[in-house]
Coordinates of C-alpha atoms in Angstrom, one line a residue:
Chain X
X9 CA 0.0 0.0 0.0
X10 CA 1.3 3.3 -0.9
X11 CA -0.6 5.8 1.2
X12 CA 0.9 8.1 3.6
X13 CA -1.1 6.7 6.5
X14 CA 0.2 3.2 6.2
X15 CA 3.0 2.8 8.6
X16 CA 5.3 0.7 6.5
X17 CA 4.9 2.5 3.3
X18 CA 7.6 4.5 1.7
X19 CA 5.5 7.6 2.0
X20 CA 5.2 7.3 5.7
X21 CA 6.3 10.4 7.4
X22 CA 5.9 9.4 11.0
X23 CA 3.2 9.4 13.5
X24 CA 0.8 12.3 13.6
X25 CA 1.3 13.8 17.1
X26 CA -2.1 15.2 17.2
X27 CA -3.6 11.8 16.7
X28 CA -1.8 9.8 19.3
X29 CA -2.5 10.0 22.9
X30 CA 0.4 11.5 24.8
X31 CA 2.1 9.2 27.3
X32 CA 4.5 10.8 29.7
X33 CA 7.9 9.3 30.1
X34 CA 7.3 9.0 33.8
X35 CA 6.9 5.5 35.0
X36 CA 5.0 5.4 38.3
X37 CA 5.8 1.8 39.0
X38 CA 9.4 2.6 39.7
X39 CA 10.1 4.1 43.1
X40 CA 12.8 6.7 43.5
X41 CA 14.3 6.8 46.9
X42 CA 15.4 10.2 48.0
X43 CA 18.2 10.9 50.3
X44 CA 17.4 13.1 53.2
X45 CA 19.9 14.4 55.7
X46 CA 19.8 12.6 59.0
X47 CA 17.7 9.8 57.7
X48 CA 19.2 6.4 57.5
X49 CA 18.6 4.8 54.1
X50 CA 16.3 1.7 53.9
X51 CA 19.0 -0.9 53.6
X52 CA 20.7 0.4 56.7
X53 CA 17.7 0.0 58.9
X54 CA 17.6 -3.8 58.7
X55 CA 20.4 -4.4 61.1
X56 CA 19.0 -2.0 63.6
X57 CA 15.8 -3.7 63.7
X58 CA 17.5 -7.0 64.6
X59 CA 19.5 -5.4 67.4
X60 CA 16.5 -3.6 68.7
X61 CA 14.7 -6.8 68.9
X62 CA 17.5 -8.3 71.0
X63 CA 17.8 -5.4 73.3
X64 CA 14.2 -4.9 73.9
X65 CA 13.4 -7.9 76.1
X66 CA 16.4 -7.1 78.4
X67 CA 15.4 -3.5 78.8
X68 CA 11.9 -4.4 79.4
X69 CA 13.0 -6.8 82.0
X70 CA 15.0 -4.1 83.8
X71 CA 12.3 -1.6 83.5
X72 CA 9.9 -4.1 84.9
X73 CA 12.2 -4.7 87.7
X74 CA 12.5 -1.0 88.5
X75 CA 8.8 -0.6 88.5
X76 CA 8.4 -3.5 90.8
X77 CA 10.7 -1.9 93.4
X78 CA 9.2 0.5 95.9
X79 CA 10.3 4.1 95.9
X80 CA 11.8 3.8 99.3
X81 CA 14.6 1.4 99.0
X82 CA 15.0 -1.4 101.5
X83 CA 18.5 -2.5 101.8
X84 CA 19.1 -6.1 102.1
X85 CA 21.8 -7.0 104.3
X86 CA 24.7 -9.0 102.9
X87 CA 27.6 -7.9 104.9
X88 CA 30.2 -9.9 102.9
X89 CA 29.7 -8.0 99.7
X90 CA 27.6 -4.9 100.2
X91 CA 29.2 -1.5 100.5
X92 CA 26.9 -0.5 103.2
X93 CA 28.2 -3.3 105.3
X94 CA 31.7 -2.3 104.7
X95 CA 30.9 1.2 105.7
X96 CA 29.3 0.1 108.9
X97 CA 32.3 -2.0 109.7
X98 CA 34.6 0.9 109.1
X99 CA 32.6 3.2 111.3
X100 CA 32.9 0.9 114.2
X101 CA 36.6 0.3 113.5
X102 CA 36.9 -2.2 116.3
X103 CA 39.8 -4.0 114.9
X104 CA 41.7 -1.0 113.9
X105 CA 41.9 1.0 117.1
X106 CA 45.6 0.9 117.7
X107 CA 46.6 1.3 114.2
X108 CA 49.4 3.5 113.0
X109 CA 49.3 5.5 109.8
X110 CA 51.4 3.0 107.9
X111 CA 49.3 0.2 108.9
X112 CA 46.3 2.0 107.7
X113 CA 48.0 2.8 104.4
X114 CA 48.9 -0.8 104.0
X115 CA 45.4 -1.8 104.6
X116 CA 44.1 0.7 102.1
X117 CA 46.7 -0.3 99.6
X118 CA 45.4 -2.9 97.3
X119 CA 48.1 -5.3 96.4
X120 CA 47.9 -6.6 92.8
X121 CA 49.3 -9.9 92.6
X122 CA 50.9 -10.9 89.4
X123 CA 48.7 -13.1 87.4
X124 CA 50.7 -15.8 85.6
X125 CA 49.4 -16.4 82.1
X126 CA 49.0 -19.8 80.8
X127 CA 50.9 -21.2 77.8
X128 CA 52.1 -18.5 75.5
X129 CA 50.4 -18.4 72.1
X130 CA 52.3 -19.5 69.1
X131 CA 52.9 -16.0 67.6
X132 CA 55.5 -15.4 70.2
X133 CA 57.2 -18.6 69.5
X134 CA 58.4 -17.2 66.2
X135 CA 60.3 -14.4 67.9
X136 CA 64.0 -15.0 68.4
X137 CA 64.8 -16.6 71.6
X138 CA 67.2 -13.8 72.5
X139 CA 64.4 -11.4 72.8
X140 CA 62.4 -13.8 74.9
X141 CA 65.2 -14.2 77.3
X142 CA 65.7 -10.5 77.5
X143 CA 62.1 -10.1 78.3
X144 CA 62.1 -12.8 80.9
X145 CA 65.1 -11.2 82.5
X146 CA 63.4 -7.9 82.7
X147 CA 60.3 -9.5 84.1
X148 CA 62.3 -11.2 86.9
X149 CA 64.2 -8.0 87.7
X150 CA 61.2 -5.8 88.1
X151 CA 58.7 -8.1 89.6
X152 CA 57.5 -6.5 92.7
X153 CA 54.0 -6.6 93.7
X154 CA 52.2 -3.6 92.5
X155 CA 55.1 -2.0 90.7
X156 CA 55.6 -4.6 88.1
X157 CA 53.8 -3.4 85.0
X158 CA 54.7 0.1 84.2
X159 CA 58.4 0.3 84.9
X160 CA 59.3 -2.0 82.1
X161 CA 59.7 0.9 79.8
X162 CA 62.7 2.6 81.4
X163 CA 65.3 1.2 79.1
X164 CA 63.4 1.4 75.9
X165 CA 65.9 3.4 74.0
X166 CA 68.2 0.5 73.8
X167 CA 65.8 -2.1 72.6
X168 CA 63.9 -3.0 69.5
X169 CA 60.5 -2.2 68.5
X170 CA 59.6 -5.8 68.7
X171 CA 60.5 -6.2 72.3
X172 CA 58.4 -3.2 73.0
X173 CA 55.5 -4.7 71.1
X174 CA 55.8 -7.9 72.8
X175 CA 55.8 -6.4 76.2
X176 CA 52.7 -4.3 75.3
X177 CA 50.9 -7.4 74.2
X178 CA 51.7 -9.2 77.4
X179 CA 50.5 -6.3 79.5
X180 CA 47.3 -6.2 77.5
X181 CA 46.6 -9.8 78.1
X182 CA 47.3 -9.5 81.8
X183 CA 45.0 -6.6 82.0
X184 CA 42.3 -8.5 80.1
X185 CA 42.4 -11.4 82.4
X186 CA 42.3 -9.2 85.4
X187 CA 39.4 -7.4 83.9
X188 CA 37.5 -10.6 83.4
X189 CA 37.9 -11.5 87.0
X190 CA 36.7 -8.2 88.1
X191 CA 33.8 -8.4 85.8
X192 CA 32.8 -11.8 87.2
X193 CA 32.9 -10.3 90.6
X194 CA 30.8 -7.4 89.5
X195 CA 28.4 -9.7 87.8
X196 CA 27.8 -11.5 91.1
X197 CA 27.1 -8.2 92.8
X198 CA 24.8 -7.3 90.0
X199 CA 22.6 -10.2 90.5
X200 CA 22.3 -9.7 94.3
X201 CA 21.9 -6.0 94.6
X202 CA 18.9 -4.7 93.1
X203 CA 18.6 -0.9 93.3
X204 CA 22.1 -0.2 92.0
X205 CA 21.8 -3.0 89.5
X206 CA 19.7 -1.0 87.1
X207 CA 22.2 1.8 86.8
X208 CA 25.4 -0.1 87.0
X209 CA 24.5 -2.9 84.8
X210 CA 23.4 -0.7 82.0
X211 CA 26.7 1.1 82.2
X212 CA 28.7 -2.1 82.5
X213 CA 26.8 -3.9 79.8
X214 CA 27.4 -0.9 77.5
X215 CA 31.0 -0.7 78.5
X216 CA 31.3 -4.4 78.0
X217 CA 30.0 -4.1 74.5
X218 CA 32.1 -1.1 73.6
X219 CA 35.5 -1.9 75.0
X220 CA 36.0 -5.6 75.3
X221 CA 39.7 -5.1 75.4
X222 CA 40.0 -2.6 78.1
X223 CA 39.4 -4.8 81.0
X224 CA 40.5 -3.9 84.5
X225 CA 42.5 -0.7 84.4
X226 CA 46.2 -0.8 85.3
X227 CA 47.2 0.7 88.5
X228 CA 49.0 3.9 87.9
X229 CA 52.4 3.7 89.3
X230 CA 54.5 6.7 90.1
X231 CA 57.7 7.0 88.1
X232 CA 60.0 9.7 89.3
X233 CA 60.7 12.7 86.9
X234 CA 64.2 11.5 86.3
X235 CA 62.9 8.1 85.1
X236 CA 60.0 9.3 83.1
X237 CA 60.4 8.5 79.5
X238 CA 58.3 11.3 78.1
X239 CA 60.1 13.9 80.1
X240 CA 63.4 12.5 78.9
X241 CA 62.3 12.5 75.3
X242 CA 61.3 16.1 75.6
X243 CA 64.6 17.1 77.1
X244 CA 66.5 15.3 74.5
X245 CA 64.6 17.1 71.7
X246 CA 65.1 20.4 73.5
X247 CA 68.8 19.7 73.7
X248 CA 69.1 18.9 70.1
X249 CA 67.4 22.0 69.1
X250 CA 69.5 24.1 71.2
X251 CA 72.6 22.5 69.8
X252 CA 71.4 23.1 66.3
X253 CA 70.7 26.7 67.1
X254 CA 74.1 27.3 68.6
X255 CA 75.7 25.7 65.7
X256 CA 73.8 27.9 63.3
X257 CA 74.9 30.9 65.1
X258 CA 78.5 29.9 65.1
X259 CA 78.3 29.2 61.4
X260 CA 76.6 32.5 60.7
X261 CA 79.4 34.3 62.5
X262 CA 81.9 32.4 60.6
X263 CA 80.3 33.2 57.3
X264 CA 80.2 36.9 58.2
X265 CA 83.8 36.9 58.9
X266 CA 84.6 35.1 55.6
X267 CA 82.5 37.4 53.6
X268 CA 84.2 40.4 55.2
X269 CA 87.5 39.0 54.3
X270 CA 86.4 38.4 50.7
X271 CA 85.0 41.9 50.4
X272 CA 88.2 43.4 51.7
X273 CA 90.2 41.4 49.2
X274 CA 88.0 42.4 46.4
X275 CA 88.0 46.0 47.2
X276 CA 91.8 45.9 47.4
X277 CA 92.0 44.3 44.0
X278 CA 89.7 46.8 42.5
X279 CA 91.6 49.7 44.0
X280 CA 94.8 48.3 42.6
X281 CA 93.4 47.7 39.2
X282 CA 92.1 51.3 39.2
X283 CA 95.3 52.7 40.2
X284 CA 97.2 50.8 37.6
X285 CA 94.7 51.8 34.9
X286 CA 94.8 55.3 35.9
X287 CA 98.5 55.4 35.9
X288 CA 98.8 53.6 32.6
X289 CA 96.5 56.0 30.9
X290 CA 98.2 59.3 31.3
X291 CA 101.4 59.5 33.2
X292 CA 103.2 56.3 32.4
X293 CA 102.4 56.5 28.7
X294 CA 103.6 60.0 28.4
X295 CA 106.8 59.3 30.4
X296 CA 107.5 56.3 28.4
X297 CA 107.4 58.1 25.1
X298 CA 110.2 60.5 25.0
X299 CA 109.5 63.8 23.5
X300 CA 113.1 64.9 23.5
X301 CA 114.5 66.2 20.3
X302 CA 118.1 66.3 21.2
X303 CA 118.6 62.7 21.4
X304 CA 119.3 61.2 18.1
X305 CA 119.8 64.2 15.9
X306 CA 121.5 62.4 13.1
X307 CA 119.0 59.6 13.0
X308 CA 116.1 62.0 13.1
X309 CA 117.6 64.0 10.2
X310 CA 117.9 60.8 8.2
X311 CA 114.4 59.8 8.9
X312 CA 113.2 63.2 8.0
X313 CA 115.0 63.1 4.7
X314 CA 113.4 59.8 3.8
X315 CA 110.0 61.1 4.6
X316 CA 110.5 64.3 2.7
X317 CA 111.7 62.4 -0.4
X318 CA 108.7 60.1 -0.2
X319 CA 106.4 63.0 0.0
X320 CA 108.1 64.7 -3.0
X321 CA 107.7 61.4 -5.0
X322 CA 104.1 61.1 -4.0
X323 CA 103.4 64.7 -5.1
X324 CA 105.0 64.0 -8.5
X325 CA 103.1 60.9 -9.0
X326 CA 99.9 62.6 -8.3
X327 CA 100.7 65.3 -10.8
X328 CA 101.6 62.7 -13.4
X329 CA 98.4 60.9 -12.8
X330 CA 96.4 64.0 -13.2
X331 CA 98.2 64.8 -16.4
X332 CA 97.4 61.3 -17.8
X333 CA 93.9 61.6 -17.0
X334 CA 93.5 64.9 -18.8
X335 CA 95.3 63.5 -21.8
X336 CA 93.1 60.5 -22.0
X337 CA 90.0 62.5 -21.7
X338 CA 91.1 64.8 -24.5
X339 CA 92.1 61.8 -26.7
X340 CA 88.9 60.0 -26.2
X341 CA 86.9 63.1 -27.2
X342 CA 88.6 63.0 -30.5
X343 CA 88.1 59.4 -31.2
X344 CA 85.5 58.1 -33.6
X345 CA 82.9 55.5 -32.5
X346 CA 84.8 52.5 -33.7
X347 CA 87.9 53.6 -32.0
X348 CA 86.0 54.1 -28.8
X349 CA 84.6 50.6 -29.0
X350 CA 88.1 49.2 -29.5
X351 CA 89.3 51.2 -26.6
X352 CA 86.5 50.0 -24.5
X353 CA 87.3 46.4 -25.4
X354 CA 90.9 46.9 -24.5
X355 CA 90.0 48.4 -21.2
X356 CA 87.6 45.7 -20.4
X357 CA 90.2 43.1 -21.0
X358 CA 92.6 44.9 -18.8
X359 CA 90.2 45.3 -15.9
X360 CA 87.8 42.4 -15.6
X361 CA 84.6 43.9 -14.4
X362 CA 84.0 41.5 -11.6
X363 CA 85.7 38.5 -10.2
X364 CA 84.8 35.0 -11.4
X365 CA 81.2 34.2 -10.4
X366 CA 81.3 31.7 -7.6
X367 CA 79.2 28.6 -7.6
X368 CA 76.8 28.6 -4.7
X369 CA 75.8 25.6 -2.7
X370 CA 72.3 24.4 -2.4
X371 CA 70.2 27.0 -0.5
X372 CA 73.2 29.2 0.1
X373 CA 72.2 32.7 1.0
X374 CA 73.2 35.5 -1.4
X375 CA 74.7 38.4 0.4
X376 CA 74.4 41.8 -1.4
X377 CA 77.5 43.8 -0.9
X378 CA 75.7 47.1 -1.1
X379 CA 75.8 50.0 -3.6
X380 CA 77.9 52.5 -1.6
X381 CA 81.6 52.7 -1.1
X382 CA 82.2 50.7 -4.2
X383 CA 84.9 53.0 -5.2
X384 CA 86.7 52.0 -2.1
X385 CA 86.0 48.4 -3.0
X386 CA 87.5 48.9 -6.4
X387 CA 90.6 50.6 -5.3
X388 CA 91.2 48.3 -2.4
X389 CA 91.5 50.9 0.2
X390 CA 88.9 49.5 2.6
X391 CA 90.0 46.1 3.6
X392 CA 86.4 45.1 4.4
X393 CA 85.5 45.3 0.8
X394 CA 88.2 43.0 -0.3
X395 CA 86.6 40.1 1.4
X396 CA 84.8 37.5 -0.6
X397 CA 81.2 37.6 0.5
X398 CA 80.2 34.6 -1.7
X399 CA 82.2 32.2 0.5
X400 CA 79.7 29.8 2.1
X401 CA 79.3 29.7 5.9
X402 CA 79.8 26.6 8.0
X403 CA 76.1 25.9 8.1
X404 CA 75.8 26.3 4.4
X405 CA 78.5 23.8 3.5
X406 CA 76.8 20.7 4.4
X407 CA 74.0 19.1 2.3
X408 CA 70.7 20.5 3.3
X409 CA 68.9 17.6 1.7
X410 CA 69.6 15.6 4.9
X411 CA 67.4 17.9 6.9
X412 CA 63.7 17.5 7.2
X413 CA 61.7 19.3 4.6
X414 CA 60.7 22.0 7.0
X415 CA 64.2 22.9 7.8
X416 CA 65.4 23.2 4.2
X417 CA 65.6 26.9 4.2
X418 CA 68.3 29.4 3.8
X419 CA 70.3 30.5 6.7
X420 CA 68.5 32.8 9.0
X421 CA 65.1 31.9 8.0
X422 CA 64.1 28.8 10.0
X423 CA 62.2 29.6 13.1
X424 CA 62.1 33.3 12.5
X425 CA 59.4 35.7 11.5
X426 CA 60.7 35.9 8.0
X427 CA 60.3 32.2 7.4
X428 CA 58.3 31.5 4.3
X429 CA 57.5 28.2 2.7
X430 CA 59.2 29.2 -0.5
X431 CA 62.6 27.8 -0.6
X432 CA 63.9 27.7 -4.1
X433 CA 62.4 28.2 -7.5
X434 CA 62.8 24.7 -8.9
X435 CA 60.9 23.5 -5.9
X436 CA 57.8 25.1 -7.4
X437 CA 58.5 24.1 -11.0
X438 CA 55.6 22.2 -12.2
X439 CA 57.1 21.1 -15.5
X440 CA 55.8 17.7 -16.5
X441 CA 59.0 15.7 -16.9
X442 CA 57.3 12.7 -18.1
X443 CA 56.6 14.3 -21.5
X444 CA 58.1 12.4 -24.3
X445 CA 59.9 15.3 -25.7
X446 CA 61.5 16.5 -22.5
X447 CA 63.1 13.2 -21.5
X448 CA 66.7 12.6 -22.4
X449 CA 66.4 9.1 -23.6
X450 CA 68.1 7.7 -26.7
X451 CA 64.9 7.7 -28.7
X452 CA 64.4 11.4 -28.1
X453 CA 68.0 12.1 -28.9
X454 CA 67.9 10.3 -32.1
X455 CA 64.8 12.0 -33.1
X456 CA 66.2 15.4 -32.3
X457 CA 69.3 14.6 -34.3
X458 CA 67.2 13.6 -37.2
X459 CA 65.1 16.7 -37.1
X460 CA 68.1 18.8 -36.9
X461 CA 69.7 17.0 -39.7
X462 CA 72.5 16.0 -37.5
X463 CA 72.6 12.5 -38.4
X464 CA 76.2 11.7 -38.2
X465 CA 77.3 14.1 -35.5
X466 CA 78.4 11.5 -33.0
X467 CA 79.4 8.9 -35.5
X468 CA 83.2 9.0 -35.9
X469 CA 83.6 5.9 -38.0
X470 CA 84.9 6.1 -41.4
X471 CA 82.3 5.3 -44.0
X472 CA 83.0 1.7 -44.9
X473 CA 82.4 0.0 -48.2
X474 CA 80.3 -2.6 -46.5
X475 CA 77.6 -0.2 -45.5
X476 CA 77.7 1.6 -48.7
X477 CA 77.0 -1.4 -50.7
X478 CA 74.1 -2.4 -48.6
Chain W
X145 CA 76.8 81.7 28.1
X146 CA 80.5 80.8 28.4
X147 CA 80.4 78.7 25.3
X148 CA 79.2 81.4 23.0
X149 CA 81.5 82.5 20.3
X150 CA 83.0 86.0 20.6
X151 CA 80.3 88.3 19.3
X152 CA 82.9 90.3 17.6
X153 CA 84.2 87.3 15.7
X154 CA 83.7 86.9 12.0
X155 CA 82.1 84.0 10.4
X156 CA 84.4 81.3 9.1
X157 CA 83.5 79.6 5.9
X158 CA 80.1 81.2 6.2
X159 CA 79.2 79.9 9.6
X160 CA 79.8 80.2 13.3
X161 CA 83.4 79.2 13.7
X162 CA 82.7 76.9 16.6
X163 CA 80.4 74.9 14.3
X164 CA 83.4 73.7 12.4
X165 CA 83.8 71.1 15.1
X166 CA 80.9 68.6 15.0
X167 CA 78.1 69.0 17.5
X168 CA 78.7 65.8 19.2
X169 CA 82.4 66.5 19.8
X170 CA 81.6 70.0 20.8
X171 CA 79.2 69.0 23.4
X172 CA 81.7 66.6 24.8
X173 CA 84.3 69.3 25.1
X174 CA 81.8 71.7 26.8
X175 CA 81.1 69.0 29.4
X176 CA 84.8 68.3 29.9
X177 CA 86.4 69.1 33.3
X178 CA 89.5 70.6 31.7
X179 CA 87.4 72.9 29.5
X180 CA 85.3 74.1 32.5
X181 CA 88.1 74.7 34.8
X182 CA 91.0 75.8 32.7
X183 CA 89.6 77.0 29.4
X184 CA 87.2 79.4 31.0
X185 CA 88.0 83.0 30.1
X186 CA 91.2 82.2 28.3
X187 CA 92.8 85.0 26.3
X188 CA 95.4 84.7 23.6
X189 CA 98.1 85.2 26.2
X190 CA 96.9 82.8 28.8
X191 CA 96.4 80.3 26.1
X192 CA 100.1 80.3 25.6
X193 CA 100.6 79.2 29.1
X194 CA 98.0 76.5 28.8
X195 CA 99.5 75.3 25.6
X196 CA 102.9 75.1 27.3
X197 CA 101.4 72.4 29.6
X198 CA 100.3 70.3 26.7
X199 CA 101.7 66.8 26.5
X200 CA 100.2 65.3 23.4
X201 CA 98.3 65.9 20.3
X202 CA 95.0 64.1 20.1
X203 CA 91.4 64.3 19.3
X204 CA 88.9 62.3 21.3
X205 CA 90.1 59.0 22.6
X206 CA 89.0 56.1 24.7
X207 CA 85.8 54.1 25.0
X208 CA 83.6 57.1 25.8
X209 CA 85.6 59.4 23.4
X210 CA 87.0 61.8 25.9
X211 CA 88.3 65.0 24.4
X212 CA 91.9 65.8 24.8
X213 CA 93.3 69.1 26.1
X214 CA 94.7 69.8 22.6
X215 CA 91.2 69.6 21.3
X216 CA 89.8 71.8 24.1
X217 CA 92.3 74.5 23.4
X218 CA 91.6 74.2 19.7
X219 CA 87.9 74.9 20.3
X220 CA 88.9 77.8 22.5
X221 CA 90.8 79.3 19.7
X222 CA 87.8 79.0 17.5
X223 CA 85.7 80.6 20.1
X224 CA 87.9 83.6 20.8
X225 CA 89.1 83.8 17.2
X226 CA 92.5 85.5 17.6
X227 CA 93.8 87.7 14.8
X228 CA 95.9 86.3 12.1
X229 CA 99.1 87.9 13.3
X230 CA 98.7 86.3 16.6
X231 CA 98.2 82.9 15.0
X232 CA 101.3 83.5 12.9
X233 CA 103.2 84.2 16.0
X234 CA 102.1 81.0 17.5
X235 CA 103.3 79.2 14.5
X236 CA 106.6 81.0 14.1
X237 CA 107.8 80.7 17.7
X238 CA 110.2 77.8 17.9
X239 CA 110.1 76.8 21.6
X240 CA 106.7 75.4 22.2
X241 CA 106.1 72.8 19.5
X242 CA 102.6 71.9 20.8
X243 CA 101.6 75.5 20.5
X244 CA 102.9 75.5 17.0
X245 CA 100.9 72.4 16.2
X246 CA 97.8 74.1 17.7
X247 CA 98.4 77.1 15.6
X248 CA 98.8 75.1 12.5
X249 CA 95.6 73.3 13.1
X250 CA 93.7 76.6 13.7
X251 CA 95.2 78.2 10.6
X252 CA 94.3 75.2 8.5
X253 CA 90.7 75.3 9.4
X254 CA 90.1 79.0 9.3
X255 CA 92.5 80.7 6.9
X256 CA 92.4 81.1 3.2
X257 CA 93.9 78.4 1.1
X258 CA 96.8 80.5 -0.2
X259 CA 97.8 81.5 3.3
X260 CA 97.6 77.8 4.3
X261 CA 99.9 76.7 1.6
X262 CA 102.3 79.5 2.1
X263 CA 102.5 79.1 5.8
X264 CA 102.5 75.4 6.3
X265 CA 104.7 74.2 3.5
X266 CA 107.9 75.5 5.1
X267 CA 107.0 73.7 8.2
X268 CA 107.8 70.4 6.4
X269 CA 111.3 71.1 7.5
X270 CA 110.5 70.8 11.1
X271 CA 111.0 67.3 12.2
X272 CA 110.6 67.6 15.9
X273 CA 108.9 64.8 17.8
X274 CA 105.3 65.0 19.0
X275 CA 103.3 62.7 21.1
X276 CA 100.2 61.5 19.4
X277 CA 97.3 59.7 20.9
X278 CA 95.0 57.8 18.6
X279 CA 91.4 57.1 19.0
X280 CA 92.0 53.9 21.0
X281 CA 94.1 55.9 23.5
X282 CA 97.4 54.4 22.4
X283 CA 100.3 56.8 22.5
X284 CA 102.8 57.1 19.7
X285 CA 105.4 59.4 18.4
X286 CA 104.9 61.4 15.2
X287 CA 107.0 64.2 13.8
X288 CA 105.9 67.7 13.1
X289 CA 106.3 67.4 9.4
X290 CA 104.1 64.3 9.4
X291 CA 101.5 66.3 11.4
X292 CA 101.5 69.1 8.9
X293 CA 101.3 66.6 6.1
X294 CA 98.2 65.2 7.6
X295 CA 96.7 68.6 8.0
X296 CA 97.2 69.2 4.3
X297 CA 95.9 65.9 3.0
X298 CA 93.6 64.1 5.4
X299 CA 89.9 64.6 5.8
X300 CA 89.7 63.9 9.5
X301 CA 92.4 64.4 12.1
X302 CA 91.7 64.8 15.7
X303 CA 88.0 64.2 15.2
X304 CA 87.7 67.3 13.2
X305 CA 86.6 67.4 9.7
X306 CA 88.7 69.5 7.5
X307 CA 87.7 70.7 4.1
X308 CA 89.7 69.4 1.4
X309 CA 92.3 71.8 0.0
X310 CA 91.9 72.7 -3.6

């Protein structure tokens, strides 16, 4: 079908937009999730829900517990563990009546006994045995109750990083174990005491979840200022800085002195040079050249004579020259034309007009000698004009065909404002060399000879009887 | 003011006599210390004393083309324009050869050609030594007759252009 309305005909020009119903490009089925600040995306909320579900029953339980308790708290007496009981005991203080200060301090002081770990894990087994021994030695040395842990690090400067790391790991594990023990204890207290349980347990449960590694805190042990590592480090750094500063100052002073000396030397040199120069200029020169006339009278007289004679000779020659010129001019005026032509020829032969034309190299620059002062050039007075300006330069002597096409230009053209693409005329010669008549083949040569009736020009053989007969 | 030609002076070759020295050289002389200090207010008599102190004959020399004392006094002569007898006296006197040279130079540039020929040619007999300083500053010895020869023939001596003699 060939109507314009048929979709697949060749006359089809596309759908008529007025006829079809407009469908927006928006697809409602697809949901676009927008990001809003502060709002967690959908996929992030899944985990939270799980956690929430886990926590919820515990919290509820606790809350329920709290609600069950009365506002006025009734303490249950458990003298062994409860704080109140301890307090009561201390108030009475029966046992401790005759106590001295030190005894009291000892009582208050909580002695941490060293907890011996079980078998060491396999990582440490890879460490060299030397380091192990060192560690052990250190441990033995410093093992005092309560002061053990922190004072390891006194001699850190001498040891490797590894030992330090090992020690740190050990301490951590100790701390961990201690903490576990304490936590157990606390848990027990948790279960028994009720009004404090709510607050504490929440704390502890949270802290448990957050820092499983912290465990029971290490007891801070006093290290005197002299032994403190940090202080020492600081002092060392300060010392180094001071040393550096002092050195700098010293060096600066030295440099100043040096520069001063240099300056003095230079000034002296300059002054001397000036003096010499000044002297040379006027006085010494004048004194050197003797102006005296009484010295070599005879010699002077001889020299004068020579000069005088030369001058006379010169004058004579000039006069003669002048005379000749006048004669020549007069003679020439009287000549006829042919004679003049002959005379010209003679003169031309005598004085070649120009020196032999020199062959230029490929792309050698032509230097124009200029139109002025050519009389000086001719006479040879000015030495400059005696030079040969057609002599190629160093850069013009080598073959420019070796260069890339862009660089095949005359000297002083490449890379400068005056650079033009035109290099030489034969470059733009568009003669068709393939024409039959322009080729120098034998055929063409023979043809040319024939046309010019120059048949036997290059044939030097004698005409033989043989050819003639045939 | 100090560098003006004497108002009573005549023109030489149709122009201000001082203009016989090129402008550039002239300005150099005007700015010279010797000119300012010693050549100020010179008369024909005091000039003799100054000429007596001359050491060499030269034009401008050196890198910055410093004018020599000879040249300064030469310009002074052009400025004051002494009479011809005075100049003749300068030339005739035998003692001060540098003054004689100065006189020759002045005569050469101002006098008529006939006078020049008549006065200077006998001086070819004088073969006394003179110190000469060329443009590069190099000192050499020339003779008086050589100097006169130059005056007669050369176009430029001592940085002054001389008209060619007929």
